[in-house]
Short mmCIF file of C-alpha atoms in Angstrom, two decimals:
data_model
loop_
_atom_site.label_atom_id
_atom_site.label_comp_id
_atom_site.label_asym_id
_atom_site.label_seq_id
_atom_site.Cartn_x
_atom_site.Cartn_y
_atom_site.Cartn_z
CA MET A 1 31.09 19.39 68.86
CA SER A 2 31.20 15.36 69.40
CA ASN A 3 32.14 12.82 66.65
CA ALA A 4 28.35 12.26 66.21
CA SER A 5 28.70 15.08 63.54
CA LEU A 6 31.17 12.88 61.73
CA SER A 7 30.29 10.92 58.56
CA PRO A 8 30.53 7.34 58.81
CA LEU A 9 33.50 5.94 56.99
CA PRO A 10 34.26 3.53 54.38
CA SER A 11 34.80 -0.03 55.25
CA ALA A 12 38.74 -0.89 55.76
CA ASP A 13 38.04 -4.63 55.41
CA ARG A 14 37.06 -5.07 51.61
CA PRO A 15 40.37 -5.02 49.68
CA ASP A 16 38.90 -5.96 46.66
CA VAL A 17 36.69 -2.72 46.45
CA THR A 18 39.48 -0.70 47.61
CA ALA A 19 41.39 -2.00 44.56
CA ARG A 20 38.89 -1.32 42.00
CA LEU A 21 38.48 1.97 43.35
CA ARG A 22 41.66 2.99 42.84
CA ASP A 23 42.03 1.72 39.54
CA ALA A 24 38.82 3.79 38.76
CA LEU A 25 40.69 6.91 39.77
CA LEU A 26 44.12 6.38 38.03
CA GLY A 27 41.92 5.38 34.96
CA ALA A 28 40.23 8.79 35.00
CA SER A 29 43.96 10.52 35.70
CA PHE A 30 42.44 11.43 39.19
CA THR A 31 46.33 12.13 40.11
CA ALA A 32 48.46 14.96 41.23
CA ASP A 33 49.51 15.44 37.59
CA GLY A 34 46.03 15.11 36.50
CA LEU A 35 44.35 17.97 38.68
CA LEU A 36 47.37 20.23 37.94
CA GLU A 37 46.81 19.85 34.33
CA LEU A 38 42.92 19.93 34.79
CA LEU A 39 42.94 23.01 37.42
CA GLY A 40 45.88 24.97 36.30
CA ALA A 41 48.67 26.25 38.87
CA PRO A 42 46.47 29.04 40.64
CA ALA A 43 43.13 26.80 41.20
CA TYR A 44 45.52 24.07 42.42
CA ALA A 45 47.42 26.35 44.96
CA ALA A 46 44.21 27.75 45.82
CA LEU A 47 43.05 24.19 46.98
CA SER A 48 45.96 24.03 49.25
CA ARG A 49 44.70 27.33 51.00
CA SER A 50 41.10 25.70 51.59
CA GLU A 51 39.74 28.07 48.55
CA VAL A 52 37.25 25.89 46.32
CA VAL A 53 35.95 28.41 44.18
CA PRO A 54 38.75 28.44 41.30
CA ALA A 55 38.46 24.53 41.49
CA LEU A 56 34.65 24.79 41.18
CA ARG A 57 34.93 27.16 38.17
CA ALA A 58 37.36 25.02 36.54
CA THR A 59 35.35 21.85 36.79
CA ARG A 60 32.13 22.96 35.35
CA GLY A 61 32.48 20.10 32.58
CA ASP A 62 31.29 16.51 32.52
CA THR A 63 34.63 14.43 31.70
CA PRO A 64 35.19 11.99 34.17
CA LEU A 65 38.00 13.73 36.02
CA GLU A 66 35.87 16.94 36.60
CA LEU A 67 33.25 14.64 38.11
CA LEU A 68 35.71 12.77 40.36
CA VAL A 69 37.16 16.45 41.82
CA ARG A 70 33.40 17.51 42.35
CA LEU A 71 32.78 14.42 44.34
CA PHE A 72 35.85 13.67 46.46
CA LEU A 73 37.57 17.08 46.84
CA LEU A 74 34.87 19.77 46.53
CA GLN A 75 31.94 17.79 48.11
CA GLN A 76 29.44 18.31 45.31
CA PRO A 77 26.80 15.65 44.73
CA VAL A 78 27.14 14.15 41.25
CA SER A 79 24.62 12.30 39.26
CA HIS A 80 24.23 8.64 40.05
CA ALA A 81 24.29 8.05 36.15
CA ARG A 82 27.08 9.58 35.48
CA VAL A 83 29.02 8.46 38.31
CA ALA A 84 28.56 5.14 37.43
CA ASP A 85 29.94 5.34 34.29
CA VAL A 86 33.52 6.08 35.88
CA LEU A 87 33.54 4.37 39.44
CA PRO A 88 32.27 0.99 40.59
CA VAL A 89 29.08 2.67 42.10
CA ASP A 90 27.23 -0.86 43.40
CA ALA A 91 30.45 -1.78 45.46
CA CYS A 92 31.33 1.89 46.55
CA LEU A 93 27.47 2.42 47.97
CA GLU A 94 28.10 -1.20 49.71
CA THR A 95 31.36 -0.35 51.23
CA GLY A 96 30.37 3.07 52.46
CA TRP A 97 32.59 5.26 49.98
CA LEU A 98 29.83 6.83 48.52
CA VAL A 99 26.08 7.63 49.71
CA PRO A 100 22.65 8.59 47.87
CA VAL A 101 21.30 11.83 47.78
CA ASP A 102 18.21 11.75 46.19
CA ASP A 103 18.98 11.06 42.67
CA GLU A 104 22.58 11.95 43.04
CA LEU A 105 25.68 10.37 45.01
CA ALA A 106 28.24 11.91 47.55
CA ALA A 107 31.23 11.06 49.00
CA THR A 108 31.73 9.86 52.45
CA VAL A 109 35.11 11.08 52.84
CA ASP A 110 37.96 13.35 51.03
CA VAL A 111 40.49 11.76 48.81
CA ARG A 112 43.00 13.85 47.81
CA PRO A 113 45.82 12.63 45.05
CA TYR A 114 49.05 13.00 46.53
CA GLY A 115 52.47 12.45 44.29
CA GLY A 116 54.99 10.32 46.11
CA PRO A 117 58.75 11.21 46.02
CA ASP A 118 59.29 8.65 43.12
CA GLY A 119 56.25 9.47 41.25
CA GLU A 120 53.93 7.26 43.20
CA ASP A 121 50.09 7.52 42.51
CA TRP A 122 48.97 8.16 46.25
CA PHE A 123 45.68 9.22 47.83
CA ILE A 124 45.49 10.59 51.32
CA VAL A 125 41.75 9.98 53.00
CA SER A 126 40.64 12.64 55.44
CA ASP A 127 37.12 13.63 56.83
CA LEU A 128 34.96 16.07 54.71
CA GLY A 129 35.91 19.64 54.17
CA CYS A 130 39.39 18.52 55.40
CA ALA A 131 41.49 17.07 52.53
CA VAL A 132 44.21 19.76 52.67
CA GLY A 133 44.65 19.91 56.47
CA GLY A 134 45.11 23.68 56.31
CA ALA A 135 44.02 26.42 58.77
CA GLY A 136 41.25 28.63 58.38
CA GLY A 137 38.65 26.89 59.80
CA ILE A 138 37.33 24.79 56.86
CA GLY A 139 34.80 22.17 57.07
CA ASN A 140 34.27 20.11 60.16
CA ARG A 141 36.07 20.66 63.21
CA ALA A 142 34.50 17.80 65.37
CA GLU A 143 36.36 16.77 68.16
CA GLY A 144 37.86 13.50 66.19
CA VAL A 145 38.03 14.87 63.06
CA VAL A 146 41.16 13.84 61.00
CA LEU A 147 42.84 16.32 58.71
CA GLY A 148 44.66 15.65 55.25
CA VAL A 149 47.67 17.03 53.84
CA GLY A 150 48.84 20.26 55.22
CA GLY A 151 51.96 21.91 55.61
CA ALA A 152 53.15 20.46 59.03
CA SER A 153 52.53 16.95 57.06
CA THR A 154 54.88 17.64 54.40
CA THR A 155 57.34 19.41 56.38
CA LEU A 156 57.84 16.21 58.36
CA ALA A 157 57.97 14.12 55.31
CA GLY A 158 60.65 16.26 53.78
CA LEU A 159 62.93 16.30 56.50
CA THR A 160 63.09 12.66 57.50
CA VAL A 161 65.87 10.17 56.47
CA ARG A 162 64.97 8.26 53.95
CA THR A 163 67.26 4.89 54.02
CA PRO A 164 66.52 1.38 53.93
CA VAL A 165 64.83 0.31 57.84
CA SER A 166 63.25 -2.83 59.47
CA ALA A 167 61.06 -1.03 61.52
CA ALA A 168 59.65 2.46 61.60
CA LEU A 169 56.87 4.06 63.77
CA ASP A 170 54.65 6.67 62.76
CA LEU A 171 53.36 8.06 66.25
CA GLY A 172 50.20 10.05 65.92
CA THR A 173 49.53 8.81 62.51
CA GLY A 174 46.47 11.36 61.54
CA SER A 175 45.44 10.52 58.10
CA GLY A 176 48.46 8.16 57.40
CA ILE A 177 50.86 10.31 55.41
CA GLN A 178 54.13 9.50 57.08
CA ALA A 179 52.91 6.00 57.38
CA LEU A 180 52.61 5.77 53.93
CA HIS A 181 56.00 7.49 53.10
CA ALA A 182 57.80 4.98 55.51
CA ALA A 183 55.90 2.09 53.83
CA ARG A 184 58.46 2.76 51.06
CA HIS A 185 61.94 2.11 52.70
CA ALA A 186 60.63 0.31 55.89
CA THR A 187 59.97 -3.53 56.17
CA ARG A 188 57.32 -2.94 58.90
CA VAL A 189 55.69 0.12 59.71
CA THR A 190 53.51 0.58 62.98
CA ALA A 191 51.22 3.64 63.16
CA THR A 192 49.76 4.87 66.47
CA ASP A 193 46.58 7.24 67.41
CA VAL A 194 44.59 8.20 69.96
CA ASN A 195 41.83 8.83 67.68
CA PRO A 196 40.29 5.20 66.47
CA ARG A 197 39.00 7.32 63.53
CA ALA A 198 42.61 8.24 62.58
CA LEU A 199 43.29 4.55 62.49
CA HIS A 200 40.62 3.60 60.64
CA ILE A 201 41.60 6.67 57.82
CA THR A 202 45.13 5.35 57.97
CA ALA A 203 43.94 1.97 56.76
CA LEU A 204 41.82 3.49 53.87
CA THR A 205 44.70 5.73 52.55
CA LEU A 206 47.48 3.11 52.61
CA ALA A 207 45.11 0.72 50.61
CA LEU A 208 43.75 3.16 48.58
CA SER A 209 47.38 4.12 47.62
CA GLY A 210 48.10 0.44 47.06
CA ALA A 211 50.66 0.35 50.12
CA PRO A 212 51.34 -2.66 52.45
CA ALA A 213 49.03 -2.48 55.45
CA ALA A 214 50.55 -1.00 58.71
CA ASP A 215 50.25 -2.50 62.33
CA LEU A 216 47.59 0.19 63.62
CA ARG A 217 47.40 0.59 67.68
CA GLU A 218 45.22 2.78 69.41
CA GLY A 219 46.79 4.91 72.30
CA SER A 220 48.76 8.02 73.47
CA LEU A 221 52.40 8.60 72.91
CA TYR A 222 54.68 5.33 73.40
CA ASP A 223 51.33 3.75 75.59
CA PRO A 224 50.24 1.41 72.46
CA VAL A 225 54.11 0.36 71.78
CA GLY A 226 54.97 -2.94 73.36
CA GLU A 227 57.61 -2.49 76.61
CA GLY A 228 61.00 -3.17 74.85
CA ASP A 229 59.84 -2.36 71.10
CA THR A 230 62.45 -0.42 69.36
CA TYR A 231 62.51 0.95 66.01
CA ASP A 232 65.18 2.24 63.64
CA LEU A 233 62.75 5.22 62.47
CA ILE A 234 60.00 7.35 64.44
CA VAL A 235 58.20 10.05 63.12
CA SER A 236 55.43 12.43 64.36
CA ASN A 237 53.64 15.34 63.91
CA PRO A 238 51.89 15.32 67.12
CA PRO A 239 48.95 17.43 68.23
CA PHE A 240 51.84 20.08 69.33
CA VAL A 241 49.48 23.27 69.82
CA ILE A 242 49.63 24.74 73.41
CA SER A 243 46.23 25.78 74.62
CA PRO A 244 44.02 25.73 77.50
CA GLY A 245 42.22 22.17 77.26
CA ALA A 246 42.12 19.68 74.72
CA ARG A 247 39.30 20.42 72.84
CA LEU A 248 40.36 19.57 69.55
CA THR A 249 42.02 15.88 69.14
CA TYR A 250 43.50 16.77 66.13
CA ARG A 251 45.76 19.77 67.10
CA ASP A 252 45.67 20.01 70.95
CA GLY A 253 47.76 17.54 73.17
CA GLY A 254 45.68 17.63 76.36
CA MET A 255 48.67 18.27 78.86
CA GLY A 256 49.68 21.57 80.13
CA GLY A 257 51.90 23.87 78.07
CA ASP A 258 54.86 22.09 76.04
CA ASP A 259 54.66 18.83 78.23
CA LEU A 260 53.36 16.93 75.27
CA CYS A 261 56.31 17.28 72.82
CA ARG A 262 58.85 17.51 75.83
CA THR A 263 57.48 14.13 77.16
CA LEU A 264 57.31 12.77 73.74
CA VAL A 265 60.78 13.82 73.10
CA GLN A 266 62.31 12.37 76.36
CA GLN A 267 60.47 9.06 75.87
CA THR A 268 62.19 8.44 72.20
CA GLY A 269 65.98 7.78 73.45
CA GLU A 270 64.74 4.26 74.72
CA ARG A 271 62.62 3.10 71.52
CA LEU A 272 65.16 4.04 68.96
CA ASN A 273 67.81 1.06 67.85
CA GLU A 274 71.59 1.94 67.67
CA GLY A 275 71.94 4.83 64.42
CA GLY A 276 67.96 5.39 64.38
CA PHE A 277 66.39 8.60 63.83
CA ALA A 278 63.48 10.41 65.29
CA HIS A 279 62.07 13.43 63.75
CA PHE A 280 59.22 15.65 65.34
CA LEU A 281 57.67 18.59 64.54
CA ALA A 282 56.94 20.78 67.63
CA ASN A 283 56.07 23.81 69.61
CA TRP A 284 57.62 24.93 72.52
CA GLN A 285 57.14 27.68 75.23
CA HIS A 286 59.51 30.82 75.59
CA VAL A 287 59.59 31.74 79.02
CA GLU A 288 60.66 34.90 80.92
CA GLY A 289 63.89 34.64 82.02
CA GLU A 290 64.89 31.42 80.02
CA ASP A 291 66.82 31.08 77.08
CA TRP A 292 64.51 28.63 74.56
CA THR A 293 67.84 26.63 73.62
CA ASP A 294 68.38 25.78 77.03
CA ARG A 295 64.64 24.59 77.59
CA LEU A 296 65.01 22.43 74.30
CA ARG A 297 68.28 20.98 75.50
CA SER A 298 66.84 19.65 78.49
CA TRP A 299 64.50 17.59 76.29
CA VAL A 300 66.91 15.59 74.78
CA PRO A 301 67.29 12.06 76.11
CA ARG A 302 70.69 10.70 77.08
CA GLY A 303 72.26 8.61 74.16
CA CYS A 304 70.75 10.78 71.55
CA ASP A 305 72.72 13.18 69.28
CA ALA A 306 69.86 16.01 68.61
CA TRP A 307 69.48 18.60 65.96
CA ILE A 308 66.85 21.27 66.99
CA VAL A 309 65.86 23.94 64.18
CA GLN A 310 63.31 26.73 65.13
CA ARG A 311 61.78 27.84 62.16
CA GLU A 312 59.29 30.58 63.25
CA VAL A 313 58.71 32.37 66.56
CA GLN A 314 55.09 34.34 67.59
CA ASP A 315 54.07 36.09 70.06
CA VAL A 316 51.12 35.20 72.44
CA THR A 317 48.48 37.12 70.97
CA GLN A 318 49.37 36.04 67.11
CA TYR A 319 49.74 32.23 68.19
CA ALA A 320 46.09 32.68 70.26
CA GLU A 321 44.34 34.02 67.07
CA LEU A 322 46.36 31.63 64.45
CA TRP A 323 44.58 28.69 66.32
CA LEU A 324 41.36 30.19 66.98
CA ARG A 325 40.93 30.83 63.36
CA ASP A 326 42.05 27.32 62.68
CA ALA A 327 39.23 26.14 64.50
CA GLY A 328 36.72 28.73 62.65
CA ASP A 329 36.01 30.16 66.57
CA HIS A 330 36.41 33.78 64.79
CA ARG A 331 33.30 33.10 62.50
CA GLY A 332 31.16 32.37 65.34
CA ASP A 333 29.68 34.06 68.56
CA GLU A 334 31.84 37.21 69.32
CA THR A 335 31.45 36.87 72.83
CA GLU A 336 32.35 33.14 72.97
CA TYR A 337 35.43 34.04 70.66
CA GLN A 338 36.39 36.61 73.04
CA ALA A 339 36.31 34.51 75.89
CA ARG A 340 38.29 31.72 74.45
CA TYR A 341 40.81 34.35 73.30
CA ASP A 342 41.26 35.43 76.87
CA ALA A 343 41.45 32.29 78.35
CA TRP A 344 44.47 31.58 75.97
CA LEU A 345 46.16 34.92 77.23
CA ASP A 346 45.32 33.50 80.77
CA GLU A 347 47.03 30.31 80.06
CA PHE A 348 50.22 31.86 79.18
CA GLU A 349 50.35 34.70 81.60
CA ALA A 350 50.11 32.13 84.17
CA ARG A 351 53.35 30.24 82.80
CA LYS A 352 54.97 33.54 82.14
CA VAL A 353 55.14 32.55 78.50
CA ARG A 354 55.90 35.83 76.25
CA ALA A 355 56.20 33.85 72.95
CA VAL A 356 55.85 30.13 71.10
CA GLY A 357 58.29 28.57 68.75
CA PHE A 358 57.63 26.43 65.71
CA GLY A 359 60.29 23.88 64.22
CA TRP A 360 61.46 20.41 64.41
CA ILE A 361 63.53 18.34 66.18
CA THR A 362 65.86 15.49 64.89
CA LEU A 363 67.20 12.80 67.35
CA ARG A 364 69.69 10.01 66.67
CA ARG A 365 70.85 7.42 68.88
CA THR A 366 74.24 7.42 69.37
CA ALA A 367 77.13 5.20 71.36
CA ALA A 368 79.38 8.21 71.46
CA ALA A 369 80.77 9.29 74.92
CA GLU A 370 79.67 12.89 74.37
CA PRO A 371 76.68 13.19 72.36
CA SER A 372 76.04 16.39 70.43
CA ILE A 373 73.15 19.08 70.73
CA THR A 374 73.16 21.30 67.95
CA ALA A 375 69.95 24.12 69.06
CA GLU A 376 69.63 27.05 66.28
CA GLU A 377 67.16 29.58 64.89
CA TRP A 378 66.95 29.14 61.03
CA PRO A 379 63.89 31.26 59.82
CA HIS A 380 65.37 31.62 56.11
CA PRO A 381 64.20 29.56 53.19
CA ILE A 382 65.70 25.57 52.63
CA GLU A 383 65.44 23.22 50.11
CA GLN A 384 62.91 20.33 50.18
CA PRO A 385 63.19 17.15 50.60
CA LEU A 386 65.94 18.01 53.46
CA GLY A 387 66.24 14.36 54.36
CA GLU A 388 69.38 13.84 52.67
CA THR A 389 70.89 17.09 54.40
CA VAL A 390 69.70 15.92 57.50
CA ARG A 391 71.58 12.43 57.40
CA THR A 392 74.82 13.84 56.11
CA HIS A 393 74.58 16.26 59.09
CA PHE A 394 74.69 13.60 61.69
CA ASP A 395 77.58 12.06 59.36
CA ARG A 396 79.84 15.08 59.58
CA LEU A 397 79.17 15.10 63.85
CA ASP A 398 80.54 11.61 63.39
CA TYR A 399 83.60 12.55 61.66
CA LEU A 400 84.28 15.69 63.67
CA ARG A 401 84.35 13.96 66.60
CA GLU A 402 86.67 11.21 65.25
CA HIS A 403 89.20 14.06 63.93
CA ASP A 404 91.32 16.08 66.58
CA ASP A 405 92.57 19.16 65.23
CA ALA A 406 96.05 17.44 64.07
CA ALA A 407 93.74 14.75 62.32
CA LEU A 408 91.61 17.79 60.42
CA LEU A 409 95.20 18.87 58.86
CA GLU A 410 96.05 15.71 57.77
CA ALA A 411 92.53 15.35 56.07
CA HIS A 412 91.45 16.02 52.62
CA PHE A 413 88.34 18.34 52.09
CA ALA A 414 86.28 19.19 49.33
CA LEU A 415 84.28 21.99 48.56
CA ALA A 416 80.35 21.10 48.95
CA ALA A 417 78.22 21.36 45.41
CA GLU A 418 76.73 24.78 44.62
CA VAL A 419 78.81 26.75 47.48
CA VAL A 420 79.05 30.50 45.97
CA GLN A 421 81.48 33.39 47.43
CA GLU A 422 80.30 37.08 47.84
CA GLN A 423 82.29 39.58 48.62
CA VAL A 424 81.10 42.75 50.15
CA GLY A 425 82.77 46.16 50.15
CA LEU A 426 83.10 49.58 48.60
CA PRO A 427 83.05 49.88 45.14
CA GLY A 428 86.86 50.54 43.88
CA ALA A 429 88.52 49.31 47.30
CA GLU A 430 91.40 46.87 47.22
CA ASP A 431 90.14 44.50 49.77
CA PRO A 432 86.30 43.40 50.44
CA GLU A 433 85.02 44.55 54.09
CA HIS A 434 84.09 40.57 54.50
CA VAL A 435 83.64 37.44 52.54
CA VAL A 436 80.39 35.34 52.45
CA LEU A 437 80.19 31.74 51.44
CA ARG A 438 76.69 30.83 50.36
CA GLN A 439 74.95 27.36 49.92
CA ASN A 440 72.35 27.12 46.97
CA ARG A 441 71.24 23.76 48.54
CA GLY A 442 69.75 22.03 51.68
CA MET A 443 69.53 24.47 54.48
CA ARG A 444 70.85 27.29 52.09
CA ARG A 445 73.51 28.64 54.95
CA ALA A 446 75.52 31.75 54.43
CA THR A 447 78.61 32.06 56.75
CA ARG A 448 81.40 35.02 56.84
CA VAL A 449 84.86 33.95 56.62
CA ASP A 450 87.98 35.82 56.36
CA THR A 451 90.48 35.89 53.62
CA VAL A 452 92.26 32.72 54.80
CA GLY A 453 89.27 30.80 55.00
CA ALA A 454 87.44 32.33 51.70
CA GLY A 455 91.42 31.07 50.14
CA PHE A 456 91.38 27.83 51.80
CA ALA A 457 87.47 26.71 50.87
CA GLY A 458 88.22 27.95 47.26
CA VAL A 459 91.27 25.46 46.70
CA CYS A 460 89.69 22.37 48.49
CA ASP A 461 89.45 19.87 45.67
CA GLY A 462 90.33 16.78 47.54
CA THR A 463 94.02 16.48 45.99
CA MET A 464 96.06 18.51 48.97
CA SER A 465 95.80 17.99 52.60
CA ALA A 466 94.35 20.86 54.76
CA GLY A 467 97.78 21.32 56.23
CA ARG A 468 99.54 21.82 52.56
CA ILE A 469 96.86 24.03 51.66
CA LEU A 470 97.10 26.33 55.03
CA ASP A 471 101.06 26.23 54.17
CA ALA A 472 100.85 27.13 50.68
CA ILE A 473 98.55 30.28 51.89
CA ALA A 474 101.03 31.38 54.48
CA GLN A 475 103.53 31.53 52.22
CA LEU A 476 101.57 33.55 49.80
CA VAL A 477 100.18 36.17 52.52
CA GLY A 478 103.78 36.09 54.77
CA GLU A 479 102.39 34.48 57.68
CA ASP A 480 103.95 32.01 60.02
CA PRO A 481 102.91 28.34 58.92
CA VAL A 482 102.91 27.05 62.12
CA ALA A 483 100.25 29.96 63.85
CA LEU A 484 98.13 29.65 60.59
CA ARG A 485 98.11 25.94 61.09
CA ASP A 486 97.32 26.72 64.85
CA ARG A 487 94.53 29.01 64.57
CA THR A 488 92.69 27.50 61.05
CA PRO A 489 91.18 24.12 62.20
CA ALA A 490 88.29 26.02 64.44
CA GLN A 491 87.11 27.79 61.17
CA ILE A 492 87.38 24.30 59.13
CA ARG A 493 85.69 22.71 61.77
CA LEU A 494 82.46 24.86 61.36
CA LEU A 495 82.75 25.01 57.88
CA VAL A 496 82.60 21.17 57.61
CA GLU A 497 79.86 21.28 60.60
CA GLN A 498 77.50 23.46 58.41
CA GLY A 499 78.19 21.36 55.06
CA PHE A 500 80.42 24.07 53.44
CA LEU A 501 83.24 21.67 52.97
CA GLU A 502 82.76 17.61 52.85
CA PRO A 503 85.56 15.05 53.45
CA ALA A 504 86.79 14.04 50.44
#
């Protein structure tokens, strides 16, 4: 499919009309909270799965909010006269937000209410049929189609560190959701995309959300960015799908294998200011005879700490089926579907790929002589937003680098909030078989500790040094205090690194 099948976009050069449209939408409670109240939780959740029937059933009335949901989210033409009661129709027709269809009006783009982290009423603009950005072959899958808010978008927004910065870069902006978040805490936001349609839609998203305009630049990866330009924050939800060819701009990177993600990560080091963060979502290949963590470690640029988290792994057949369904290929000609499936497996076989991993990569520019790289698999539930957890992870790395074992024993620690202890063993047994510390916040980690580690963590309230606590434990259990001081710092270091203990 070509871009000829995509609807013309509204004008991005009429801020007066955009402001009037925003006021009208807010006046009709066309907001995230308003939608939830109107549709109810099941129908609202169904929208995120690209299912519209429950929402259609919930909007059979004639209230302004119901009209707007049908018009902008469900792509239903609405009576011209009724729309005129709610929106500035003449201005919306003039600027291309609406088009006439007989005696009715239809929207040219999806507009989805989106609640900001501090209760802001935002609106994400996308191509028709793509408001939720979900998989399943919904709506238009033309080459240059721009998706709205999907799970990947909200995941990236949630794990991004949110501290005031001077300059932020949203690389591969799509509908502009990451640029919109960055505009809250960055003095200057630059947004790039290889697809000029995405840049136009990003301008609409920012304007309709009442956010400052971004510096919009067309091009791939760091090509649009000026030589020597650096940033305090870089975010990217790139077209990371590992596919044969580059059929769909919104998902296919156009490079072989996972080269696009690798190139993006490797080129980021020189673009980050000291202490700056970069956050990426990515896919990576699991190649026969190679450890995936070694592959990802080789991507990390010099001068950067890294935290790499693999959230999911799919075998090559699952992976191919997921993305064939995303494009709606399973609904078309069976012979063509099978040929595309076969081509995908041929590509993986040629590269000796056995599975594909998905997760996130966070970089932080550091002046440390020996940067730290953590690569781990964590498929378990987490608590979003995770940005503060990410920030403190790197703060703890700095702390541990600056404190050798002797300094750790002189330091004071406190047990992190909402950590609980679980003891596992046979009923009636005098001692547990093992003890587990579990977090109920952030990464929600669990780690096994011995009785000394459990006792140490339980006493940590910031009042006594680690060494004094160990001396007391040694006396209690009848162990040599020198030996205990010698062997325990490694366990303390792990508990600090994973966030169970915090420097007091």
